[in-house]
Structures are given as structure tokens and as C-alpha cells.
PDB file of C-alpha atoms in Angstrom:
ATOM      1  CA  MET A   7     148.967  22.699 291.979  1.00 96.00           C
ATOM      2  CA  LYS A   8     151.096  24.258 294.734  1.00 98.00           C
ATOM      3  CA  TRP A   9     151.712  28.012 294.669  1.00 98.00           C
ATOM      4  CA  LEU A  10     154.374  29.799 296.669  1.00 98.00           C
ATOM      5  CA  ILE A  11     153.068  33.093 298.071  1.00 98.00           C
ATOM      6  CA  LEU A  12     155.601  35.834 298.824  1.00 98.00           C
ATOM      7  CA  SER A  13     155.220  39.396 300.051  1.00 98.00           C
ATOM      8  CA  ASP A  14     157.246  42.244 301.486  1.00 98.00           C
ATOM      9  CA  SER A  15     160.615  40.984 300.309  1.00 97.00           C
ATOM     10  CA  HIS A  16     162.190  44.460 300.619  1.00 96.00           C
ATOM     11  CA  GLY A  17     165.354  43.526 298.728  1.00 95.00           C
ATOM     12  CA  VAL A  18     166.013  40.123 300.334  1.00 96.00           C
ATOM     13  CA  ILE A  19     166.284  37.904 297.263  1.00 97.00           C
ATOM     14  CA  SER A  20     168.162  35.127 299.090  1.00 97.00           C
ATOM     15  CA  ASN A  21     165.173  34.353 301.343  1.00 97.00           C
ATOM     16  CA  MET A  22     162.860  34.140 298.352  1.00 98.00           C
ATOM     17  CA  LYS A  23     165.246  31.829 296.536  1.00 98.00           C
ATOM     18  CA  GLN A  24     165.479  29.613 299.632  1.00 97.00           C
ATOM     19  CA  ALA A  25     161.664  29.513 299.901  1.00 98.00           C
ATOM     20  CA  VAL A  26     161.381  28.367 296.274  1.00 98.00           C
ATOM     21  CA  ILE A  27     163.916  25.596 296.876  1.00 97.00           C
ATOM     22  CA  ARG A  28     162.239  24.460 300.126  1.00 97.00           C
ATOM     23  CA  SER A  29     158.685  24.647 298.786  1.00 98.00           C
ATOM     24  CA  SER A  30     159.203  23.200 295.272  1.00 98.00           C
ATOM     25  CA  PRO A  31     156.144  25.060 293.984  1.00 98.00           C
ATOM     26  CA  ASP A  32     154.390  24.810 290.647  1.00 98.00           C
ATOM     27  CA  GLY A  33     154.182  28.610 290.499  1.00 98.00           C
ATOM     28  CA  ILE A  34     154.978  31.828 292.385  1.00 98.00           C
ATOM     29  CA  LEU A  35     152.794  34.764 293.430  1.00 98.00           C
ATOM     30  CA  HIS A  36     154.489  37.949 294.710  1.00 98.00           C
ATOM     31  CA  LEU A  37     152.240  40.422 296.538  1.00 98.00           C
ATOM     32  CA  GLY A  38     154.422  43.519 296.382  1.00 96.00           C
ATOM     33  CA  ASP A  39     157.072  45.489 298.188  1.00 96.00           C
ATOM     34  CA  CYS A  40     159.488  45.179 296.183  1.00 94.00           C
ATOM     35  CA  TRP A  41     158.486  44.800 292.502  1.00 95.00           C
ATOM     36  CA  GLN A  42     162.088  44.390 291.320  1.00 96.00           C
ATOM     37  CA  ASP A  43     162.612  41.520 293.761  1.00 97.00           C
ATOM     38  CA  GLY A  44     159.802  39.632 292.082  1.00 97.00           C
ATOM     39  CA  GLN A  45     161.291  40.288 288.669  1.00 97.00           C
ATOM     40  CA  ARG A  46     164.718  39.065 289.802  1.00 97.00           C
ATOM     41  CA  LEU A  47     163.207  35.919 291.326  1.00 98.00           C
ATOM     42  CA  HIS A  48     161.334  35.197 288.106  1.00 98.00           C
ATOM     43  CA  GLN A  49     164.649  35.470 286.212  1.00 98.00           C
ATOM     44  CA  LEU A  50     166.120  32.832 288.558  1.00 98.00           C
ATOM     45  CA  PHE A  51     163.158  30.463 288.046  1.00 98.00           C
ATOM     46  CA  PRO A  52     161.792  31.289 284.571  1.00 98.00           C
ATOM     47  CA  GLN A  53     160.215  27.850 284.219  1.00 98.00           C
ATOM     48  CA  LEU A  54     157.685  28.598 286.985  1.00 98.00           C
ATOM     49  CA  PRO A  55     154.491  30.524 286.236  1.00 98.00           C
ATOM     50  CA  PHE A  56     154.779  33.901 287.962  1.00 98.00           C
ATOM     51  CA  TYR A  57     152.310  36.681 288.795  1.00 98.00           C
ATOM     52  CA  GLN A  58     152.796  39.791 290.875  1.00 98.00           C
ATOM     53  CA  VAL A  59     151.097  42.978 292.005  1.00 98.00           C
ATOM     54  CA  PRO A  60     152.729  46.173 293.260  1.00 97.00           C
ATOM     55  CA  GLY A  61     152.815  47.174 296.920  1.00 96.00           C
ATOM     56  CA  ASN A  62     152.657  50.552 298.601  1.00 94.00           C
ATOM     57  CA  CYS A  63     156.462  50.918 298.269  1.00 94.00           C
ATOM     58  CA  ASP A  64     156.381  50.157 294.531  1.00 94.00           C
ATOM     59  CA  PHE A  65     155.821  53.096 292.222  1.00 90.00           C
ATOM     60  CA  ARG A  66     153.989  51.347 289.390  1.00 92.00           C
ATOM     61  CA  PRO A  67     151.191  53.664 288.197  1.00 91.00           C
ATOM     62  CA  ASP A  68     150.932  51.672 284.944  1.00 94.00           C
ATOM     63  CA  VAL A  69     150.176  48.388 286.757  1.00 95.00           C
ATOM     64  CA  PRO A  70     146.835  47.625 288.465  1.00 95.00           C
ATOM     65  CA  SER A  71     147.097  47.359 292.266  1.00 96.00           C
ATOM     66  CA  GLU A  72     145.243  44.041 292.252  1.00 97.00           C
ATOM     67  CA  ARG A  73     144.644  41.097 290.011  1.00 97.00           C
ATOM     68  CA  VAL A  74     141.987  38.378 289.897  1.00 98.00           C
ATOM     69  CA  LEU A  75     143.079  34.969 288.661  1.00 98.00           C
ATOM     70  CA  GLU A  76     140.956  31.920 287.893  1.00 97.00           C
ATOM     71  CA  MET A  77     142.781  28.681 288.673  1.00 95.00           C
ATOM     72  CA  GLU A  78     141.452  25.151 289.120  1.00 94.00           C
ATOM     73  CA  GLY A  79     137.926  26.595 289.273  1.00 95.00           C
ATOM     74  CA  PHE A  80     138.757  29.081 292.056  1.00 97.00           C
ATOM     75  CA  ARG A  81     138.615  32.899 291.979  1.00 98.00           C
ATOM     76  CA  ILE A  82     141.747  34.360 293.565  1.00 98.00           C
ATOM     77  CA  LEU A  83     142.497  37.999 294.326  1.00 98.00           C
ATOM     78  CA  LEU A  84     146.132  39.123 294.548  1.00 98.00           C
ATOM     79  CA  CYS A  85     146.749  42.472 296.228  1.00 98.00           C
ATOM     80  CA  HIS A  86     149.236  44.027 298.585  1.00 97.00           C
ATOM     81  CA  GLY A  87     146.467  44.950 301.004  1.00 96.00           C
ATOM     82  CA  HIS A  88     147.156  48.625 301.652  1.00 96.00           C
ATOM     83  CA  THR A  89     144.197  49.691 299.485  1.00 95.00           C
ATOM     84  CA  TYR A  90     141.908  47.605 301.719  1.00 96.00           C
ATOM     85  CA  GLY A  91     143.232  48.948 305.044  1.00 93.00           C
ATOM     86  CA  VAL A  92     144.341  45.490 306.206  1.00 96.00           C
ATOM     87  CA  LYS A  93     146.493  46.935 308.998  1.00 95.00           C
ATOM     88  CA  GLN A  94     143.291  48.082 310.696  1.00 95.00           C
ATOM     89  CA  SER A  95     140.887  45.217 309.898  1.00 95.00           C
ATOM     90  CA  LEU A  96     139.754  42.780 307.228  1.00 94.00           C
ATOM     91  CA  LEU A  97     136.318  44.404 306.963  1.00 94.00           C
ATOM     92  CA  SER A  98     136.889  46.002 303.540  1.00 96.00           C
ATOM     93  CA  ALA A  99     138.664  42.873 302.341  1.00 96.00           C
ATOM     94  CA  GLY A 100     135.705  40.785 303.469  1.00 95.00           C
ATOM     95  CA  TYR A 101     133.255  42.980 301.569  1.00 95.00           C
ATOM     96  CA  ALA A 102     135.436  42.764 298.461  1.00 96.00           C
ATOM     97  CA  ALA A 103     135.643  38.980 298.777  1.00 97.00           C
ATOM     98  CA  GLU A 104     131.874  38.730 298.961  1.00 96.00           C
ATOM     99  CA  GLU A 105     131.230  41.212 296.142  1.00 97.00           C
ATOM    100  CA  GLN A 106     133.727  39.519 293.813  1.00 97.00           C
ATOM    101  CA  ASN A 107     132.746  35.965 294.796  1.00 97.00           C
ATOM    102  CA  LEU A 108     136.331  35.151 295.809  1.00 98.00           C
ATOM    103  CA  ASP A 109     137.544  31.803 297.045  1.00 98.00           C
ATOM    104  CA  LEU A 110     140.986  33.104 298.034  1.00 98.00           C
ATOM    105  CA  PHE A 111     142.048  36.609 299.072  1.00 98.00           C
ATOM    106  CA  LEU A 112     145.847  36.979 299.099  1.00 98.00           C
ATOM    107  CA  PHE A 113     147.442  40.041 300.681  1.00 98.00           C
ATOM    108  CA  GLY A 114     150.574  41.220 302.473  1.00 98.00           C
ATOM    109  CA  HIS A 115     151.467  44.658 303.872  1.00 97.00           C
ATOM    110  CA  THR A 116     151.134  43.882 307.598  1.00 97.00           C
ATOM    111  CA  HIS A 117     154.253  41.638 307.715  1.00 97.00           C
ATOM    112  CA  ARG A 118     152.190  39.300 309.933  1.00 97.00           C
ATOM    113  CA  PRO A 119     151.325  35.823 308.658  1.00 98.00           C
ATOM    114  CA  LEU A 120     147.626  34.958 308.727  1.00 98.00           C
ATOM    115  CA  VAL A 121     145.379  32.163 307.514  1.00 98.00           C
ATOM    116  CA  ASP A 122     141.685  32.752 308.188  1.00 97.00           C
ATOM    117  CA  ARG A 123     138.544  31.369 306.583  1.00 96.00           C
ATOM    118  CA  ARG A 124     135.548  33.694 306.537  1.00 91.00           C
ATOM    119  CA  GLY A 125     132.532  32.162 304.887  1.00 92.00           C
ATOM    120  CA  LYS A 126     133.653  30.580 301.620  1.00 94.00           C
ATOM    121  CA  THR A 127     136.774  32.768 301.337  1.00 97.00           C
ATOM    122  CA  LEU A 128     140.216  31.821 302.588  1.00 98.00           C
ATOM    123  CA  PHE A 129     142.276  34.889 303.552  1.00 98.00           C
ATOM    124  CA  LEU A 130     146.036  34.379 303.507  1.00 98.00           C
ATOM    125  CA  ASN A 131     148.823  36.789 304.344  1.00 98.00           C
ATOM    126  CA  PRO A 132     152.189  35.074 303.904  1.00 98.00           C
ATOM    127  CA  GLY A 133     153.974  37.520 306.237  1.00 98.00           C
ATOM    128  CA  SER A 134     157.218  39.146 305.201  1.00 98.00           C
ATOM    129  CA  ILE A 135     159.805  37.006 303.419  1.00 98.00           C
ATOM    130  CA  GLY A 136     162.218  39.923 303.893  1.00 97.00           C
ATOM    131  CA  ASP A 137     161.883  40.072 307.685  1.00 97.00           C
ATOM    132  CA  PRO A 138     165.422  39.819 309.122  1.00 93.00           C
ATOM    133  CA  LEU A 139     164.376  37.865 312.236  1.00 95.00           C
ATOM    134  CA  HIS A 140     161.278  35.879 311.270  1.00 96.00           C
ATOM    135  CA  PRO A 141     160.859  35.547 307.494  1.00 98.00           C
ATOM    136  CA  PHE A 142     157.618  33.843 306.449  1.00 98.00           C
ATOM    137  CA  TYR A 143     156.083  32.682 303.202  1.00 98.00           C
ATOM    138  CA  GLY A 144     152.801  31.058 302.242  1.00 98.00           C
ATOM    139  CA  GLU A 145     151.819  27.951 300.334  1.00 98.00           C
ATOM    140  CA  VAL A 146     148.475  27.432 298.648  1.00 98.00           C
ATOM    141  CA  LEU A 147     147.356  24.070 297.328  1.00 98.00           C
ATOM    142  CA  LEU A 148     144.773  24.203 294.538  1.00 97.00           C
ATOM    143  CA  GLU A 149     143.134  20.996 293.383  1.00 95.00           C
ATOM    144  CA  PRO A 150     139.766  20.624 291.694  1.00 91.00           C
ATOM    145  CA  GLY A 151     137.225  21.101 294.485  1.00 92.00           C
ATOM    146  CA  HIS A 152     139.875  21.656 297.170  1.00 95.00           C
ATOM    147  CA  LEU A 153     141.694  24.787 298.325  1.00 97.00           C
ATOM    148  CA  ASP A 154     144.052  24.941 301.296  1.00 97.00           C
ATOM    149  CA  GLY A 155     146.714  27.344 302.510  1.00 98.00           C
ATOM    150  CA  ARG A 156     149.325  27.690 305.204  1.00 98.00           C
ATOM    151  CA  THR A 157     152.174  29.947 306.292  1.00 98.00           C
ATOM    152  CA  VAL A 158     155.695  28.690 306.883  1.00 98.00           C
ATOM    153  CA  GLU A 159     158.557  30.302 308.779  1.00 98.00           C
ATOM    154  CA  LEU A 160     161.782  30.158 306.820  1.00 96.00           C
ATOM    155  CA  PRO A 161     164.480  28.607 309.025  1.00 91.00           C
ATOM    156  CA  ARG A 162     167.468  30.866 309.655  1.00 79.00           C
ATOM    157  CA  VAL A 163     170.716  29.419 308.374  1.00 65.00           C
TER     158      VAL A 163
END
């Protein structure tokens, strides 16, 4: 199963739509900043499974800031990253990954794409799909016994 990972869209729906078309995913994960963007994208592609978490720019006190999903036998954490201080380091994120026995830790917030394996956990930041100069998104492939991820720069048209 291929999942499209988006974060920090900041109102740029067209880039997200283009990423869905280019990626042809089986589902979409939106990691916050801007909650309404995720909702609008889900309306455009209602047939695709969709999960999201709020970011630091989303006022959603009624929605948890993170979510753990179990897919294809893997434990996956979705968060925006600001609550783990990811702009400074991945230390807190690493502790959380170990404590929660995570296979995949997905986060945004920094606007910088990253794929890094630490121990058994794959850390992936898709970058900012809303970046006006260098929009990025992530792709995660989940198959029984196999997990892989990458970031992709969206070509400017």
C-alpha cells in the first residue's frame, strides 16, 4: 500500500492535488498546517483513505495532536512535530519512537524533507507541499514485512 504524506500546505491546495495525481497513492496522510487544506483535499479524493493531525497553526483543541495507526503490521505515529521540538533535534522524537515501539515516525513543521532510519524506526518529514519555491511531499510504501519511504520534490509547472 502506498501512502502520500503531506505537511505544511499553508493554503496551497493545487500542489497537494498535483501530488495526488503524480503519486497515485492508496491513501493520504496530512500532518498539519493547514487543517482545512486537508479537508478540502479529502473532498476532492473521497475514495482515498485519509487521516490527518493538526499543526501548530491549526487551532483544534478538540483533536489530539498526534495519532498512532496500525497498518500492514507496522506502528505509525502521525504528528506535526512541534510538540517534539523537531526544529532543534530528533532526540524527543527518538525517545517517543522507542517508548511507543514505532516503526514509522511521520512529522512536518520544519519544512525540510528528511528520511532517516534510527534503529528500527524510519523517521520521515515530507517537507512543505506549500513551499512556493521547492514544494516537497513524501511517499511511504507499506507491505507485509517491508516499510520504505522517500521524499519527492514537486516539479514546478
